[in-house]
Amino acid sequence: MPSLIDIRRRVRSVKNTQQITKAMKMVAAAKLRRAQERVLAARPYAAMLEQMLASVSGAARGDDQASELPLLAVRPEQRVQLILVTADRGLAGGFNTNLIKAAQRFLSDHSGKDIRIEAVGRKGRDFFAKRATLSGEHIGLVNKVAKLTYAETQAVTQRVTQRYIDGEIDAVYLIYNEFKSVIAQKLTETKLLPIEMKDEGQAPGDYLYEQPPDVLLGTLLPKYIENSVYRAILESIAAEQAARMTAMDAASSNAADVIEKLTLYMNRVRQASITKEIIEVVSGAAAQE
Amino acid sequence: MAATTFELEVATPEKLVIQATCTEATIPGADGELGILPGHAALLSSLTSGVLRYKASSGRDEVLAIHGGWVEVQPTLVRVLTDAAENPDAIDRARAEESLKRAQSRLANIAENVDLARALNALKRAQVRVEIAKK
């Protein structure tokens, strides 16, 4: 039977852990709020860009030069680029594991093709660096995911788009966690390049174009890709903090359960030793008579 | 009835910078300045680095440095999408002038490996920032 002191020590250790998880939960909550604000702030631009793209592509449809734009070029998929957005840190429940599993599934689905991974976030990079599935070139890493600027994400996107334009790769996919709500993230896999134009609706034809539509389209498309990646990373940051918050909340309540059980056990042990002492005293007195 | 004001929205990838009701605006289009008044015909244009001026419906004149992007004009709505937008207050004049000098000297003794388009772009940006900071 463990001694009273041992149990007391364990209770103290669990309490310390609980304090840490509680603190982490609160930090994650604060960061989550900031991350959410950034996601919201990025929405107007994205919405306007999409709208503009729709009207320009409508006007440029059927234009020979527009269909020759390099970002719209469809080639047989032989060399595939995957952009994997993970977190830099763990302790966020299944956040990174799910992403990595999805990436591995992606790899086995596309087996036989030449796949390169561009990892944003340390976890994804570390995992795939060890497993040597990174074909060719190494990875761009965004170090401080929480302080990310648009320019940083631009660098990653431009590198990838340039490779696509140069014909080094035939398709680009993006895997990231989308922020659904504080308790739910949605694992998302999308195809970035070639851009699939939605053929919906009629062209809102009554715009005056200062530049020919195909020229405008040519400048809008790279921006659209940049913006998609930027937003994916913002979503991922928010989702990461939400996941960490949920995980740390669960850890704190688990710690509370453990403490309760241990305290109960400790009291029982103490009671047993007192009872034993009383018996000893009583039987000692009885022996004297 | 003809509208007397229009909504101006300026957004960068990071946030919505301005949302205001104005009576007129001058926007640095890629092929020349665009003067916009209420009821302007629908128009799409790309933009260059330059100064965006607008008169708010309160009568105040405002300026803003913008760097590239596009504008979508509708009779009662003007949407500017730009890579970066800066308030005059946010620009550090000394730093802006310094970067202007740097850009000029880079163009003055041009080396083989300098990306000309990029250098010109940097110069343009610096000029716009200095211009706006003076006001």
mmCIF file of C-alpha atoms in Angstrom, chain B residues 21-125:
data_model
loop_
_atom_site.group_PDB
_atom_site.id
_atom_site.type_symbol
_atom_site.label_atom_id
_atom_site.label_comp_id
_atom_site.label_asym_id
_atom_site.label_seq_id
_atom_site.Cartn_x
_atom_site.Cartn_y
_atom_site.Cartn_z
ATOM 1 C CA THR B 21 -19.801 57.632 -48.341
ATOM 2 C CA CYS B 22 -18.237 60.127 -50.720
ATOM 3 C CA THR B 23 -19.108 62.641 -53.362
ATOM 4 C CA GLU B 24 -16.006 62.251 -55.495
ATOM 5 C CA ALA B 25 -12.811 60.260 -55.726
ATOM 6 C CA THR B 26 -9.615 60.234 -57.766
ATOM 7 C CA ILE B 27 -8.055 56.860 -58.220
ATOM 8 C CA PRO B 28 -4.632 56.076 -59.710
ATOM 9 C CA GLY B 29 -5.552 53.769 -62.576
ATOM 10 C CA ALA B 30 -2.870 51.828 -64.426
ATOM 11 C CA ASP B 31 -3.531 53.871 -67.588
ATOM 12 C CA GLY B 32 -4.030 57.234 -65.928
ATOM 13 C CA GLU B 33 -5.965 58.820 -63.115
ATOM 14 C CA LEU B 34 -9.625 58.022 -62.844
ATOM 15 C CA GLY B 35 -11.940 60.717 -61.576
ATOM 16 C CA ILE B 36 -15.089 59.174 -60.205
ATOM 17 C CA LEU B 37 -18.318 61.003 -59.531
ATOM 18 C CA PRO B 38 -21.636 59.525 -58.411
ATOM 19 C CA GLY B 39 -23.426 57.698 -61.193
ATOM 20 C CA HIS B 40 -20.257 56.705 -63.009
ATOM 21 C CA ALA B 41 -20.684 53.963 -65.591
ATOM 22 C CA ALA B 42 -19.659 50.467 -64.502
ATOM 23 C CA LEU B 43 -15.939 50.110 -64.967
ATOM 24 C CA LEU B 44 -13.131 47.740 -64.135
ATOM 25 C CA SER B 45 -9.512 48.775 -64.138
ATOM 26 C CA SER B 46 -6.231 47.746 -62.634
ATOM 27 C CA LEU B 47 -4.378 50.258 -60.496
ATOM 28 C CA THR B 48 -0.863 51.441 -59.987
ATOM 29 C CA SER B 49 0.889 52.782 -56.929
ATOM 30 C CA GLY B 50 -0.447 56.220 -56.270
ATOM 31 C CA VAL B 51 -2.533 58.546 -54.215
ATOM 32 C CA LEU B 52 -6.211 57.935 -53.794
ATOM 33 C CA ARG B 53 -8.124 61.112 -52.971
ATOM 34 C CA TYR B 54 -11.711 61.261 -51.988
ATOM 35 C CA LYS B 55 -14.162 63.783 -50.662
ATOM 36 C CA ALA B 56 -16.273 62.332 -47.908
ATOM 37 C CA SER B 57 -19.938 63.282 -47.784
ATOM 38 C CA SER B 58 -19.090 65.384 -44.717
ATOM 39 C CA GLY B 59 -17.039 67.539 -47.090
ATOM 40 C CA ARG B 60 -13.653 66.495 -45.793
ATOM 41 C CA ASP B 61 -10.878 65.678 -48.230
ATOM 42 C CA GLU B 62 -9.000 62.504 -47.466
ATOM 43 C CA VAL B 63 -5.927 60.941 -49.011
ATOM 44 C CA LEU B 64 -4.569 57.435 -48.922
ATOM 45 C CA ALA B 65 -1.529 55.816 -50.490
ATOM 46 C CA ILE B 66 -2.376 52.626 -52.325
ATOM 47 C CA HIS B 67 -0.092 50.157 -54.026
ATOM 48 C CA GLY B 68 -1.429 48.287 -57.009
ATOM 49 C CA GLY B 69 -4.647 46.330 -57.293
ATOM 50 C CA TRP B 70 -7.954 46.817 -59.036
ATOM 51 C CA VAL B 71 -11.012 48.981 -58.894
ATOM 52 C CA GLU B 72 -14.576 48.088 -59.641
ATOM 53 C CA VAL B 73 -16.854 51.054 -60.264
ATOM 54 C CA GLN B 74 -20.614 50.902 -60.189
ATOM 55 C CA PRO B 75 -22.976 53.874 -60.200
ATOM 56 C CA THR B 76 -23.299 53.969 -56.411
ATOM 57 C CA LEU B 77 -20.397 51.798 -55.330
ATOM 58 C CA VAL B 78 -16.648 51.953 -55.803
ATOM 59 C CA ARG B 79 -14.570 49.034 -54.613
ATOM 60 C CA VAL B 80 -10.818 49.267 -54.480
ATOM 61 C CA LEU B 81 -8.793 46.114 -53.944
ATOM 62 C CA THR B 82 -5.195 46.897 -53.251
ATOM 63 C CA ASP B 83 -2.099 45.148 -51.939
ATOM 64 C CA ALA B 84 -1.440 47.824 -49.348
ATOM 65 C CA ALA B 85 -3.103 51.026 -48.251
ATOM 66 C CA GLU B 86 -1.524 53.568 -45.967
ATOM 67 C CA ASN B 87 -2.861 56.532 -44.111
ATOM 68 C CA PRO B 88 -0.709 59.657 -44.294
ATOM 69 C CA ASP B 89 -0.387 59.491 -40.495
ATOM 70 C CA ALA B 90 1.005 55.987 -40.675
ATOM 71 C CA ILE B 91 3.877 56.952 -42.952
ATOM 72 C CA ASP B 92 7.204 57.803 -41.413
ATOM 73 C CA ARG B 93 8.434 60.638 -43.586
ATOM 74 C CA ALA B 94 12.146 60.187 -42.881
ATOM 75 C CA ARG B 95 11.974 56.504 -43.652
ATOM 76 C CA ALA B 96 9.988 57.108 -46.816
ATOM 77 C CA GLU B 97 12.557 59.598 -48.070
ATOM 78 C CA GLU B 98 15.378 57.268 -47.253
ATOM 79 C CA SER B 99 13.804 54.431 -49.206
ATOM 80 C CA LEU B 100 13.199 56.823 -52.078
ATOM 81 C CA LYS B 101 16.913 57.632 -52.174
ATOM 82 C CA ARG B 102 17.769 53.970 -52.016
ATOM 83 C CA ALA B 103 15.446 53.203 -54.904
ATOM 84 C CA GLN B 104 16.883 56.064 -56.947
ATOM 85 C CA SER B 105 20.461 55.000 -56.425
ATOM 86 C CA ARG B 106 19.630 51.433 -57.311
ATOM 87 C CA LEU B 107 18.190 52.619 -60.599
ATOM 88 C CA ALA B 108 21.029 55.056 -61.223
ATOM 89 C CA ASN B 109 23.775 52.446 -61.241
ATOM 90 C CA ILE B 110 21.879 49.536 -62.552
ATOM 91 C CA ALA B 111 23.540 46.175 -62.351
ATOM 92 C CA GLU B 112 23.004 43.192 -64.570
ATOM 93 C CA ASN B 113 21.128 41.211 -62.017
ATOM 94 C CA VAL B 114 18.736 43.937 -60.877
ATOM 95 C CA ASP B 115 15.145 43.252 -61.710
ATOM 96 C CA LEU B 116 14.214 46.465 -63.489
ATOM 97 C CA ALA B 117 10.481 46.133 -63.074
ATOM 98 C CA ARG B 118 10.869 45.549 -59.384
ATOM 99 C CA ALA B 119 13.223 48.463 -58.920
ATOM 100 C CA LEU B 120 10.847 50.772 -60.771
ATOM 101 C CA ASN B 121 8.012 49.517 -58.641
ATOM 102 C CA ALA B 122 9.956 50.250 -55.470
ATOM 103 C CA LEU B 123 10.732 53.748 -56.734
ATOM 104 C CA LYS B 124 7.112 54.406 -57.495
ATOM 105 C CA ARG B 125 6.012 53.244 -54.071
#
